[in-house]
PDB file of C-alpha atoms in Angstrom:
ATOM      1  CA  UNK A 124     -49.905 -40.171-136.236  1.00  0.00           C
ATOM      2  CA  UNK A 125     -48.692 -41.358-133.268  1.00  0.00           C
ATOM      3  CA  UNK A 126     -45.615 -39.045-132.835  1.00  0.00           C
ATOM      4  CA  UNK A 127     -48.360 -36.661-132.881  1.00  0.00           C
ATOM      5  CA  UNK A 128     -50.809 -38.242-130.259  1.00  0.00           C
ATOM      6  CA  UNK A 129     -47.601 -38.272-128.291  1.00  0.00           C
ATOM      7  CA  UNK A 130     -46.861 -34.673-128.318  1.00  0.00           C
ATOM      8  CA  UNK A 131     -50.343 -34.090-127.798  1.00  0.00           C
ATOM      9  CA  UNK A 132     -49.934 -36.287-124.197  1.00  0.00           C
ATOM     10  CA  UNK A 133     -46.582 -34.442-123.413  1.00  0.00           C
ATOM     11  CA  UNK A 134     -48.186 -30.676-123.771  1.00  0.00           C
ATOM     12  CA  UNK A 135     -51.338 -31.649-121.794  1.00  0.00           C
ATOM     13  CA  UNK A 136     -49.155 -33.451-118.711  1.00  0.00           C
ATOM     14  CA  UNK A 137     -47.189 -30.469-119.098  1.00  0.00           C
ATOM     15  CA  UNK A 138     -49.640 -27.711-118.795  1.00  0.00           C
ATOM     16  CA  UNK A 139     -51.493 -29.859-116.282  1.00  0.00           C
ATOM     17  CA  UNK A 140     -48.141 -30.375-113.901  1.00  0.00           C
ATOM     18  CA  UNK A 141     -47.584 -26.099-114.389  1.00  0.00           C
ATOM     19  CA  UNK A 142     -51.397 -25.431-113.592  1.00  0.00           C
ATOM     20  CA  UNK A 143     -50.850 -27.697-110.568  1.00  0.00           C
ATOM     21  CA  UNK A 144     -47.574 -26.541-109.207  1.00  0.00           C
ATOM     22  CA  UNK A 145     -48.287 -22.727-109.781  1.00  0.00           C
ATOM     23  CA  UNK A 146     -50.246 -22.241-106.752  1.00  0.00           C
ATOM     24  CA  UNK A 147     -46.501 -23.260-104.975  1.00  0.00           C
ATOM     25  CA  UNK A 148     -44.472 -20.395-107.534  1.00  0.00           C
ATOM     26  CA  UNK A 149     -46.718 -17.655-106.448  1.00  0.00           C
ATOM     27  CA  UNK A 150     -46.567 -18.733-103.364  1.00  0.00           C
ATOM     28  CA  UNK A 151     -42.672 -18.285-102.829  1.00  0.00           C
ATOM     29  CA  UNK A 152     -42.974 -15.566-105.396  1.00  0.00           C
ATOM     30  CA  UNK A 153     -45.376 -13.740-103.388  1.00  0.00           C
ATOM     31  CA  UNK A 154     -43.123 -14.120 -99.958  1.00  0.00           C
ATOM     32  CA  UNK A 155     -40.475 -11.857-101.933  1.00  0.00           C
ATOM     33  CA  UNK A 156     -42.797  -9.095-102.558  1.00  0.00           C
ATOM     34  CA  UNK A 157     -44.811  -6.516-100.486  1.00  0.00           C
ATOM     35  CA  UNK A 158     -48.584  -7.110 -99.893  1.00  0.00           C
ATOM     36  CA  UNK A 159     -49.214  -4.318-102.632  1.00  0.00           C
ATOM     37  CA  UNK A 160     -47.032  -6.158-105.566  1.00  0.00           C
ATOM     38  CA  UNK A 161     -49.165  -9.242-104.997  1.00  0.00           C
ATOM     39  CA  UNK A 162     -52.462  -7.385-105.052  1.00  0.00           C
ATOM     40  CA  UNK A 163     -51.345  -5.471-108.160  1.00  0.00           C
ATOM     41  CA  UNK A 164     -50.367  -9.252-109.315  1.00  0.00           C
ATOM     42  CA  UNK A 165     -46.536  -8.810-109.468  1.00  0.00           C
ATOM     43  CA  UNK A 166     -45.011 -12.134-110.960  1.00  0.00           C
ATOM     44  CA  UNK A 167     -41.936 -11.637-110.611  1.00  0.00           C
ATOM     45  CA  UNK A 168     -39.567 -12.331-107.451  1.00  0.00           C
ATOM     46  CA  UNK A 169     -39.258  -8.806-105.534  1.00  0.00           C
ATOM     47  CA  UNK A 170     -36.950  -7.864-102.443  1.00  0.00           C
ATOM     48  CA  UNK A 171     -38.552  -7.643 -99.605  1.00  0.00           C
ATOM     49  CA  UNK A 172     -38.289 -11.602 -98.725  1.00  0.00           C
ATOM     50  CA  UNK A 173     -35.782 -10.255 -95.315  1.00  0.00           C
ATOM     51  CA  UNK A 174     -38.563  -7.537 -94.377  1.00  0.00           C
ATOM     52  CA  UNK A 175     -41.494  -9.826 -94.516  1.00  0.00           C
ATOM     53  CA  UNK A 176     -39.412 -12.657 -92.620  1.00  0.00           C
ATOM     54  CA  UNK A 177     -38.996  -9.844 -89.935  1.00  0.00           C
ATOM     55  CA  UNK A 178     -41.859  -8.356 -89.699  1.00  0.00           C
ATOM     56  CA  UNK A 179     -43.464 -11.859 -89.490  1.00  0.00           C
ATOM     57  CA  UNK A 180     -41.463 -12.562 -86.462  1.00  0.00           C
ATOM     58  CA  UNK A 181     -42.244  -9.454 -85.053  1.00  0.00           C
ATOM     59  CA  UNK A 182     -45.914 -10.380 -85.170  1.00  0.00           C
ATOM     60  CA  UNK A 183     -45.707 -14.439 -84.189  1.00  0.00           C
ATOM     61  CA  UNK A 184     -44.307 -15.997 -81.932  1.00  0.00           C
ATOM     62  CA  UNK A 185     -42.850 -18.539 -84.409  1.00  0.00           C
ATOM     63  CA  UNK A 186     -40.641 -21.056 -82.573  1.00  0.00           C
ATOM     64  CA  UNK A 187     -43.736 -21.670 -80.563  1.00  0.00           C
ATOM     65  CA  UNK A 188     -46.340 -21.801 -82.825  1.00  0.00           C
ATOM     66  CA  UNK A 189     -44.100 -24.619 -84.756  1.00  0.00           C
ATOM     67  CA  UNK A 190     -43.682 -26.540 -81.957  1.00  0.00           C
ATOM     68  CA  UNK A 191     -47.334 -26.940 -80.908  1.00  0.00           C
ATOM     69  CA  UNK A 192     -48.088 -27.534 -84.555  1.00  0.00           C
ATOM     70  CA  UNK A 193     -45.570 -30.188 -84.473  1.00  0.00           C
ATOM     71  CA  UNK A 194     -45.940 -31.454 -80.900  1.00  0.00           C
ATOM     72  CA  UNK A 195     -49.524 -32.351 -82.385  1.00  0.00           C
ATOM     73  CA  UNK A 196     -49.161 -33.368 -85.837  1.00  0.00           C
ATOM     74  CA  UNK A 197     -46.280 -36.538 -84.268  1.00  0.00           C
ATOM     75  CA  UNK A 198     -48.088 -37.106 -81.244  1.00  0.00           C
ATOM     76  CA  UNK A 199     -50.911 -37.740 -83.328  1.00  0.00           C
ATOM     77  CA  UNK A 200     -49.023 -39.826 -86.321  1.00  0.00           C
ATOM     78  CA  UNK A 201     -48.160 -42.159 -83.668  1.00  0.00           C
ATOM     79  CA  UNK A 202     -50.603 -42.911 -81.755  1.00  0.00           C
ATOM     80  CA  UNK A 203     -52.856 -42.819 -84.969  1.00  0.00           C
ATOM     81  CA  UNK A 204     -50.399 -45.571 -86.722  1.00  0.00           C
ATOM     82  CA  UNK A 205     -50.035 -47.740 -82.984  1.00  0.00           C
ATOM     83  CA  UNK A 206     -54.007 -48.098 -82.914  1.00  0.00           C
ATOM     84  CA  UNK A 207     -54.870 -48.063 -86.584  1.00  0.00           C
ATOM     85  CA  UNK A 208     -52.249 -50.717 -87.158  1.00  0.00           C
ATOM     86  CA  UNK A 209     -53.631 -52.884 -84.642  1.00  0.00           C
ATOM     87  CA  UNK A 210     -57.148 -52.640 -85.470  1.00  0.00           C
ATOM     88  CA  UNK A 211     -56.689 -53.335 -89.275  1.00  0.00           C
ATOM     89  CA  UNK A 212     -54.357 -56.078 -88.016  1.00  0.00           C
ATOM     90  CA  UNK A 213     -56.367 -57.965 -85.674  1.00  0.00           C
ATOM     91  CA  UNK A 214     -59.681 -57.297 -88.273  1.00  0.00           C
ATOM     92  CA  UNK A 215     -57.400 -59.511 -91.113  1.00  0.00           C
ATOM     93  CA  UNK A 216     -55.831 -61.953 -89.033  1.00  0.00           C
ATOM     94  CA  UNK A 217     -58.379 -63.121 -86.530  1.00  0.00           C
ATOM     95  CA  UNK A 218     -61.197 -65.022 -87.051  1.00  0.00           C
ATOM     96  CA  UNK A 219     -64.520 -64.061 -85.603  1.00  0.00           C
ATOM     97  CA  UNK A 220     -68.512 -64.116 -85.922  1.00  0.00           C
ATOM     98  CA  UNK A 221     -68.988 -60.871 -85.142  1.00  0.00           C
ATOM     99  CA  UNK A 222     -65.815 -59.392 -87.118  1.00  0.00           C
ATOM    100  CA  UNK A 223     -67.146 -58.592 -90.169  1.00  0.00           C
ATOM    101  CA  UNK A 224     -70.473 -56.874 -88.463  1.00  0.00           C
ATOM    102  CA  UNK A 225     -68.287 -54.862 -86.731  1.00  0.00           C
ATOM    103  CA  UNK A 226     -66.149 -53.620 -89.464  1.00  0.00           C
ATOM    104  CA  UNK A 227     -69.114 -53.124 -91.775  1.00  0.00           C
ATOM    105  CA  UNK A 228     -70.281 -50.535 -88.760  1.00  0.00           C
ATOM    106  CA  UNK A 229     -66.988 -49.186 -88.425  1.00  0.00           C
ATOM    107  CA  UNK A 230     -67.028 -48.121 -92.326  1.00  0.00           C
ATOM    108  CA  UNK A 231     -70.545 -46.632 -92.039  1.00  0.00           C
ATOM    109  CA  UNK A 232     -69.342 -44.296 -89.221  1.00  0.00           C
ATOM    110  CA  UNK A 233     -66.905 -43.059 -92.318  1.00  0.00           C
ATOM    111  CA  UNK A 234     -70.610 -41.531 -93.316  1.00  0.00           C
ATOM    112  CA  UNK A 235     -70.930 -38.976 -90.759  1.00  0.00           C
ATOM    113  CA  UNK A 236     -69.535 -35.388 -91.239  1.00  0.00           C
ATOM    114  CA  UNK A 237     -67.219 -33.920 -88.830  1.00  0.00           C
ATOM    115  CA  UNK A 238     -69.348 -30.886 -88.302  1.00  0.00           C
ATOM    116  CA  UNK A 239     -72.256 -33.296 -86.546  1.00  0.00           C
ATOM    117  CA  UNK A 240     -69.661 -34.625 -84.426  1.00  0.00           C
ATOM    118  CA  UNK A 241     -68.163 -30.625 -83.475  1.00  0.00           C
ATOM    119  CA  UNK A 242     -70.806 -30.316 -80.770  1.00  0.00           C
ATOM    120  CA  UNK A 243     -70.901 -33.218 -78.869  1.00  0.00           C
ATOM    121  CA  UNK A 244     -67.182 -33.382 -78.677  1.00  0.00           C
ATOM    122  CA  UNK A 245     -66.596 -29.772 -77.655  1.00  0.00           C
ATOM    123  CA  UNK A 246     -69.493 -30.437 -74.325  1.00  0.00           C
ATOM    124  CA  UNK A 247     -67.390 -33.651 -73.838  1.00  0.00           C
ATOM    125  CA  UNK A 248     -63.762 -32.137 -73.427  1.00  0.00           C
ATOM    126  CA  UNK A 249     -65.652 -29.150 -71.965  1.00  0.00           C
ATOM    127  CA  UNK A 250     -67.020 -31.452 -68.941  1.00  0.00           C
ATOM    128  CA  UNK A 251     -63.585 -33.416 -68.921  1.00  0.00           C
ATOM    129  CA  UNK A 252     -61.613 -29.913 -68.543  1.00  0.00           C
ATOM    130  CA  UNK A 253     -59.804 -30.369 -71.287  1.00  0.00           C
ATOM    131  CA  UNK A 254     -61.189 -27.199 -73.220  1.00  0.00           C
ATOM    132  CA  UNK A 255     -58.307 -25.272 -74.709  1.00  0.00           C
ATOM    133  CA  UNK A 256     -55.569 -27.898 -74.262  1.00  0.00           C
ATOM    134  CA  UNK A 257     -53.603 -29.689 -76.918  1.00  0.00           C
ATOM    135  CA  UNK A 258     -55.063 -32.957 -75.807  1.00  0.00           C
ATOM    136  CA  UNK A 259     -58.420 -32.272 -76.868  1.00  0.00           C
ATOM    137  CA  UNK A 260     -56.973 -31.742 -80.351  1.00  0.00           C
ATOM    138  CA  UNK A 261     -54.956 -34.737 -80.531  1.00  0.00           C
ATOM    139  CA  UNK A 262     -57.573 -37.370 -78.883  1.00  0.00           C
ATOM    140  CA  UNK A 263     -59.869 -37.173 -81.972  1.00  0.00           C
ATOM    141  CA  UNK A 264     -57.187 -38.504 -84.398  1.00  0.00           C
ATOM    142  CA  UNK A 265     -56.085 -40.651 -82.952  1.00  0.00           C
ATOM    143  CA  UNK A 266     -58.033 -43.529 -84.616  1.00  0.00           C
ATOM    144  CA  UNK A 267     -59.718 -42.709 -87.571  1.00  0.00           C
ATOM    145  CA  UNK A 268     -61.530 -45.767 -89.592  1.00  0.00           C
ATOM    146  CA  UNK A 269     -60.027 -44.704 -92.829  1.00  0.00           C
ATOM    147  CA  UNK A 270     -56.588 -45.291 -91.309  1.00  0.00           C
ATOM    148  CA  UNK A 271     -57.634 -48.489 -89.931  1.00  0.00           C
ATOM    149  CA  UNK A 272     -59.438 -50.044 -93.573  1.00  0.00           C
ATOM    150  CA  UNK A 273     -56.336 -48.705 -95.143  1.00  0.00           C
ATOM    151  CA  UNK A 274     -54.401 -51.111 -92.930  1.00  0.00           C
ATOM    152  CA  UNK A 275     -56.768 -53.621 -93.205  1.00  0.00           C
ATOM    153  CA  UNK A 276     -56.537 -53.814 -97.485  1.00  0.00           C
ATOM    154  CA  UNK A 277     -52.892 -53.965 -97.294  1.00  0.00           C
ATOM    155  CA  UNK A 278     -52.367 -56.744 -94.163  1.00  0.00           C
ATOM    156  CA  UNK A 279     -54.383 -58.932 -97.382  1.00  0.00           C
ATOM    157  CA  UNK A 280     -50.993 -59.004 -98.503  1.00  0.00           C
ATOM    158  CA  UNK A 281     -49.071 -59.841 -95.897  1.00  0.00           C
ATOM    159  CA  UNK A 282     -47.963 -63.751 -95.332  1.00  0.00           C
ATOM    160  CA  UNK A 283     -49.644 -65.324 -93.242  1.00  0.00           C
ATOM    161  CA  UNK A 284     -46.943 -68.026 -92.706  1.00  0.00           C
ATOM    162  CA  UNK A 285     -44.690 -65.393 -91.460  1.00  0.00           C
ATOM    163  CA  UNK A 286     -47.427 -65.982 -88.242  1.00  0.00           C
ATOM    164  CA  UNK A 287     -47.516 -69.295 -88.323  1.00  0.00           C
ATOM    165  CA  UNK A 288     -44.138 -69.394 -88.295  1.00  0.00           C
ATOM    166  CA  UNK A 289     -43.797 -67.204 -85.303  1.00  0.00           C
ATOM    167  CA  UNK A 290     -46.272 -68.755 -83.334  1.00  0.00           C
ATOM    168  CA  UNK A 291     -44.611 -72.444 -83.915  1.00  0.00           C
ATOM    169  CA  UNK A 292     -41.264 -70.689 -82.260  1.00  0.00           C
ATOM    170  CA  UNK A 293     -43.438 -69.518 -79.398  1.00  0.00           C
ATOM    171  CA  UNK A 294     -43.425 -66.200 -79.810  1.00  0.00           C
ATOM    172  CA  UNK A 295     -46.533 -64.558 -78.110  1.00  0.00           C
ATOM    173  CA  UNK A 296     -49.087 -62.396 -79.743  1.00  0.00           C
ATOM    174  CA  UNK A 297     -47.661 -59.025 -79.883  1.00  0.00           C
ATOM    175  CA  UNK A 298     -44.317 -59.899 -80.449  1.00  0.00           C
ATOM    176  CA  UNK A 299     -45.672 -61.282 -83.892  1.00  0.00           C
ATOM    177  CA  UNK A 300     -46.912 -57.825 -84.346  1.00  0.00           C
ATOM    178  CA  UNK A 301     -44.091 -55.803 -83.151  1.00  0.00           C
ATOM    179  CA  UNK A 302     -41.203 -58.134 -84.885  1.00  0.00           C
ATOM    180  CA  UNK A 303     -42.615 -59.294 -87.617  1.00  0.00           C
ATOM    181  CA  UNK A 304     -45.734 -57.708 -88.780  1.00  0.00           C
ATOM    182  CA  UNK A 305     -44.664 -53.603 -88.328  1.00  0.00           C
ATOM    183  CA  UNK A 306     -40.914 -54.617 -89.930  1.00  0.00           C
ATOM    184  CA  UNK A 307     -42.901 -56.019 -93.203  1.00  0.00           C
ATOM    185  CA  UNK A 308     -45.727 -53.544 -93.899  1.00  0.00           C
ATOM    186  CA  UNK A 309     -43.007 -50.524 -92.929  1.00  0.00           C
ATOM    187  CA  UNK A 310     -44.244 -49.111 -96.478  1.00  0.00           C
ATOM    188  CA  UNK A 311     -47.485 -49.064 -95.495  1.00  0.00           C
ATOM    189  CA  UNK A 312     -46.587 -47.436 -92.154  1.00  0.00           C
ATOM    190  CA  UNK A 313     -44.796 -45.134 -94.430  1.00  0.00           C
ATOM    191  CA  UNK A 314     -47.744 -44.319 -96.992  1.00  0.00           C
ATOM    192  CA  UNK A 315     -50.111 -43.558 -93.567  1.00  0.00           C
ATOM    193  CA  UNK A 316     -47.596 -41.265 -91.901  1.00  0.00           C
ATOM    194  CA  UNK A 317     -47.516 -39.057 -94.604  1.00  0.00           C
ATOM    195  CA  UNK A 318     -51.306 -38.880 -94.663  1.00  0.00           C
ATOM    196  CA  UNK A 319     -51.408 -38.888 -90.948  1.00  0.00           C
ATOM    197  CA  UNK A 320     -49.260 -35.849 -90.249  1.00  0.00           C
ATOM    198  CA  UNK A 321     -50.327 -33.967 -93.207  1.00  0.00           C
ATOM    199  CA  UNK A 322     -53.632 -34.458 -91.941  1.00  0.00           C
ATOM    200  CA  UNK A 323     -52.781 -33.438 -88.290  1.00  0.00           C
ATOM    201  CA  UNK A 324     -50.329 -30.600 -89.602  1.00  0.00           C
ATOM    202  CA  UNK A 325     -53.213 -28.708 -91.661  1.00  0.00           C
ATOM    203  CA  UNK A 326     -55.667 -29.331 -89.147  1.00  0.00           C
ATOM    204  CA  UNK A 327     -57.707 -26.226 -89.107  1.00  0.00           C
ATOM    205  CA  UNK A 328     -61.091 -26.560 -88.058  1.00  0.00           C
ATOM    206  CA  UNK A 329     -61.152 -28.492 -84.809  1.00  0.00           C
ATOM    207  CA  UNK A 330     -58.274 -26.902 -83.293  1.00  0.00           C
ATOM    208  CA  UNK A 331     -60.142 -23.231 -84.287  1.00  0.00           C
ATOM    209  CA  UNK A 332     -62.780 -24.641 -81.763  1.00  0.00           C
ATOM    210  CA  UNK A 333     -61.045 -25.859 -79.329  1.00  0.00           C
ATOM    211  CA  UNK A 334     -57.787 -23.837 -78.527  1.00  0.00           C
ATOM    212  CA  UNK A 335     -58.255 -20.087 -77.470  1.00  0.00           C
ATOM    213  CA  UNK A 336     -55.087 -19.154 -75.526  1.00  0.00           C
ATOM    214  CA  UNK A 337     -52.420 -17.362 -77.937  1.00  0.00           C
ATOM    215  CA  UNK A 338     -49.854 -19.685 -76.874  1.00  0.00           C
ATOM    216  CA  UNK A 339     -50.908 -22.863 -77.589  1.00  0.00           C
ATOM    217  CA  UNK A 340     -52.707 -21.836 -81.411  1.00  0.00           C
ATOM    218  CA  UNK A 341     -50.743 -23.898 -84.431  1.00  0.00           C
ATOM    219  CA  UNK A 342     -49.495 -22.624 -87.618  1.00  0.00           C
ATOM    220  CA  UNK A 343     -52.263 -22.833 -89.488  1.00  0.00           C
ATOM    221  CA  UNK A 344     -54.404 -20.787 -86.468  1.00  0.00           C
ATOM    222  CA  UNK A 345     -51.833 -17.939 -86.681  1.00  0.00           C
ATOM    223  CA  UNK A 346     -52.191 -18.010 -90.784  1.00  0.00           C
ATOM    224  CA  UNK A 347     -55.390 -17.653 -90.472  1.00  0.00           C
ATOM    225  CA  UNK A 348     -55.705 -14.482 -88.059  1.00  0.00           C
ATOM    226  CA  UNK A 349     -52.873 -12.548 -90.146  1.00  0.00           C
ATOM    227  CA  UNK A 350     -55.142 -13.052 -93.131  1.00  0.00           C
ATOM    228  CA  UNK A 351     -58.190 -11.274 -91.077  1.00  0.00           C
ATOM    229  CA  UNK A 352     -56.483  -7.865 -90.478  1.00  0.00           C
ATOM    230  CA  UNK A 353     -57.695  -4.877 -91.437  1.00  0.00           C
ATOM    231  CA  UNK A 354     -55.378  -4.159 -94.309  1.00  0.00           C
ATOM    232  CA  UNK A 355     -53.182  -8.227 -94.602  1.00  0.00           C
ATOM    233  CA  UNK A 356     -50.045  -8.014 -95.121  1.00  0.00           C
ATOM    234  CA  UNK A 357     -49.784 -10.494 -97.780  1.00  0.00           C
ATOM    235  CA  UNK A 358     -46.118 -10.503 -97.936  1.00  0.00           C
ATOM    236  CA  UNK A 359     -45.717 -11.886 -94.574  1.00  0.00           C
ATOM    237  CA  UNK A 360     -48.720 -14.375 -94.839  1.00  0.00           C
ATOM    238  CA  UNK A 361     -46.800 -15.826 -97.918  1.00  0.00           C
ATOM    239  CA  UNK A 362     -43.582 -16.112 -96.221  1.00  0.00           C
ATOM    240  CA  UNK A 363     -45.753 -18.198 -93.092  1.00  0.00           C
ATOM    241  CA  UNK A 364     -47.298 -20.481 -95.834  1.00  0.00           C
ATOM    242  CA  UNK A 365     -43.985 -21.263 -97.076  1.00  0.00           C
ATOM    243  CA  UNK A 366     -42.707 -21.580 -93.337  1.00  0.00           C
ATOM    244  CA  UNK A 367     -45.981 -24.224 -93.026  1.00  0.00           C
ATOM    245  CA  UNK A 368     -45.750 -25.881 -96.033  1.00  0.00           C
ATOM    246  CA  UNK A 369     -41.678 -27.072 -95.858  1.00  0.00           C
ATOM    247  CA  UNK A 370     -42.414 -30.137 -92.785  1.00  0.00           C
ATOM    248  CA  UNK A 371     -44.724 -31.675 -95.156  1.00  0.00           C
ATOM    249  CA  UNK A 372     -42.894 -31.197 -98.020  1.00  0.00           C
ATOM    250  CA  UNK A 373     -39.769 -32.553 -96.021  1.00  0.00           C
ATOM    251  CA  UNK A 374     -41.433 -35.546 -94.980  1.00  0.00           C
ATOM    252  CA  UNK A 375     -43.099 -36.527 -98.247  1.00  0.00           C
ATOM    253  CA  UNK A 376     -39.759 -36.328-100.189  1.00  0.00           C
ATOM    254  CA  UNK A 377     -37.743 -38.521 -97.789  1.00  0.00           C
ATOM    255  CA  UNK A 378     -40.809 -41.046 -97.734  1.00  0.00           C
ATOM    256  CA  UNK A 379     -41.354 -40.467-101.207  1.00  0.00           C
ATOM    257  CA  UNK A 380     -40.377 -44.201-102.189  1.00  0.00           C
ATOM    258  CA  UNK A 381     -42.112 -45.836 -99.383  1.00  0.00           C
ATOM    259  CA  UNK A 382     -45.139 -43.988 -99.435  1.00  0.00           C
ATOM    260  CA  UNK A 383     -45.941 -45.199-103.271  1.00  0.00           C
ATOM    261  CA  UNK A 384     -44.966 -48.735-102.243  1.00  0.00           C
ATOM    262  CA  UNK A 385     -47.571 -48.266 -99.548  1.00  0.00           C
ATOM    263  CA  UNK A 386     -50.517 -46.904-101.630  1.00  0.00           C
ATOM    264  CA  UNK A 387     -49.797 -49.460-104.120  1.00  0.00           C
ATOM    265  CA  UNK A 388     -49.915 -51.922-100.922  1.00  0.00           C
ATOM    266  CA  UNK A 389     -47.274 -53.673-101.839  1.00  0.00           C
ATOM    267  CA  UNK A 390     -44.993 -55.610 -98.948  1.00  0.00           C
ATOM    268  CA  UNK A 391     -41.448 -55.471 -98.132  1.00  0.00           C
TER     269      UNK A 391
END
C-alpha cells in the first residue's frame, strides 16, 4: 500500500514539475521555429534559431537595450539591499517607543496598490525633470517594505552578542553593521538579491510610464512592442524571451544555495 501511495507522489511531482517547466521548452522550442510553426503549434525544434537571432538584431538594438535593463535591475539591487538592510536592522536591534508604531505603519503601506501610487509619482518626477530618465525608474525600488520586514524576520536570528561584543572592542555603529552584521546574514543578502533583481529585471509597468525615448526602453519594453506588430514575428519574440530570461536564470543558479539558506532565514 505504501509502495503504491509512493508512486502515486512520484507521478503527481512529476507531471506537476513538466506542467511547470513547459512554459520554458516551448519557449526555446519556439525560438527555433518561424512565427507560423508556433501558431500552427509546431513542437518540435525547427531551423530557423540563426534567422530569428538575426532578424531580431536587425530590429533591436540589443547590446543597448541589455545594458539599460541591467544598469537598472543592479543599481537597484543595491541600493534596495544598502537601505532595506539597514532599516530591518536598526527596527531589530534598537530599542524604541515609537519603533513598533512605526513598523506597524510601514507594513500597512504594503496595502496600497501600485496603480494608486502611478499618478502621483509620474507629476512628481514630471516637476523634478526627471520624466523619461532611468532614475525615475530606479528611485521607486529602492526601498520597498517587503524587503525591509524580510530583513527584519531574519536579523531575529542573528546574535546579538556578536554586537555586544563589537561594541565592548569599540567599534562604532556602522562598523558593527558593515563587519559583522552584512558578513553573517550574507544568505539573506543572497535570498533578497535574487528577488530584488528579478523584480527590477521584469519590471514592466512603471518603466512603460515613465521611459519614452527608444534608447533608454529595457528588455522587457522592447518584448513588448515586437509582440504589438501587425503580423508578430513570434520566432524572434521567443528568441528575446530566451535572451531576457538567461540573467535571472544565471543569477538564481549561482545563488541557488544561499538563496534557500536565506528564505529559510537561517545564519551563517
Amino acid at each position: 500500500m505504501k509502495r503504491i501511495k509512493g508512486s502515486f507522489k512520484y507521478i503527481f511531482l512529476s507531471i506537476a514539475s513538466l506542467i511547470s517547466v513547459f512554459p520554458f521548452i516551448w519557449m526555446v522550442i519556439g525560438a527555433t521555429n518561424t512565427a507560423t510553426d508556433i501558431i500552427k503549434g509546431k513542437m518540435t525544434p525547427g531551423l530557423e534559431a540563426v534567422n530569428n537571432v538575426k532578424m531580431l538584431l536587425e530590429m533591436v538594438d540589443l547590446p543597448l537595450v541589455l545594458w539599460n535593463s541591467a544598469k537598472i535591475a543592479i543599481i537597484s539591487t543595491v541600493l534596495l539591499l544598502l537601505i532595506a538592510s539597514l532599516a530591518g536592522y536598526g527596527f531589530e536591534i534598537y530599542r524604541s517607543k515609537i519603533k513598533d508604531k512605526v513598523y506597524g505603519g510601514l507594513l500597512l503601506t504594503m496595502m496600497i496598490p501600485f496603480a494608486a501610487l502611478m499618478i502621483p509619482l509620474f507629476r512628481m518626477f514630471t516637476k523634478m525633470g526627471l520624466l523619461d530618465s532611468h532614475t525615475a525608474v530606479i528611485l521607486p525600488t529602492i526601498a520597498t517594505v517587503f524587503m525591509i520586514f524580510f530583513f527584519r524576520q531574519n536579523t531575529k536570528s542573528f546574535n546579538r552578542e556578536l554586537i555586544q561584543a563589537a561594541r565592548v572592542d569599540g567599534l562604532k555603529e556602522y562598523q558593527t553593521f558593515f563587519y559583522i552584521y552584512v558578513p553573517t546574514m550574507k544568505s539573506t543578502y543572497a535570498a533578497a538579491g535574487i528577488i530584488a533583481f528579478m523584480t527590477s529585471w521584469n519590471n514592466f509597468l512603471w518603466p512603460l510610464i515613465i521611459l519614452q525615448t527608444d534608447g533608454k526602453k529595457t528588455i522587457t519594453l522592447v518584448i513588448s512592442s515586437l509582440s504589438s506588430a501587425y503580423f508578430p514575428e513570434y520566432g524572434v519574440i521567443m528568441v528575446a524571451i530566451v535572451i531576457a530570461t538567461l540573467p535571472t536564470i544565471l543569477i538564481f543558479f549561482l545563488l541557488q544555495k544561499r538563496f534557500v539558506e536565506g528564505m529559510l532565514g537561517s545564519v551563517k
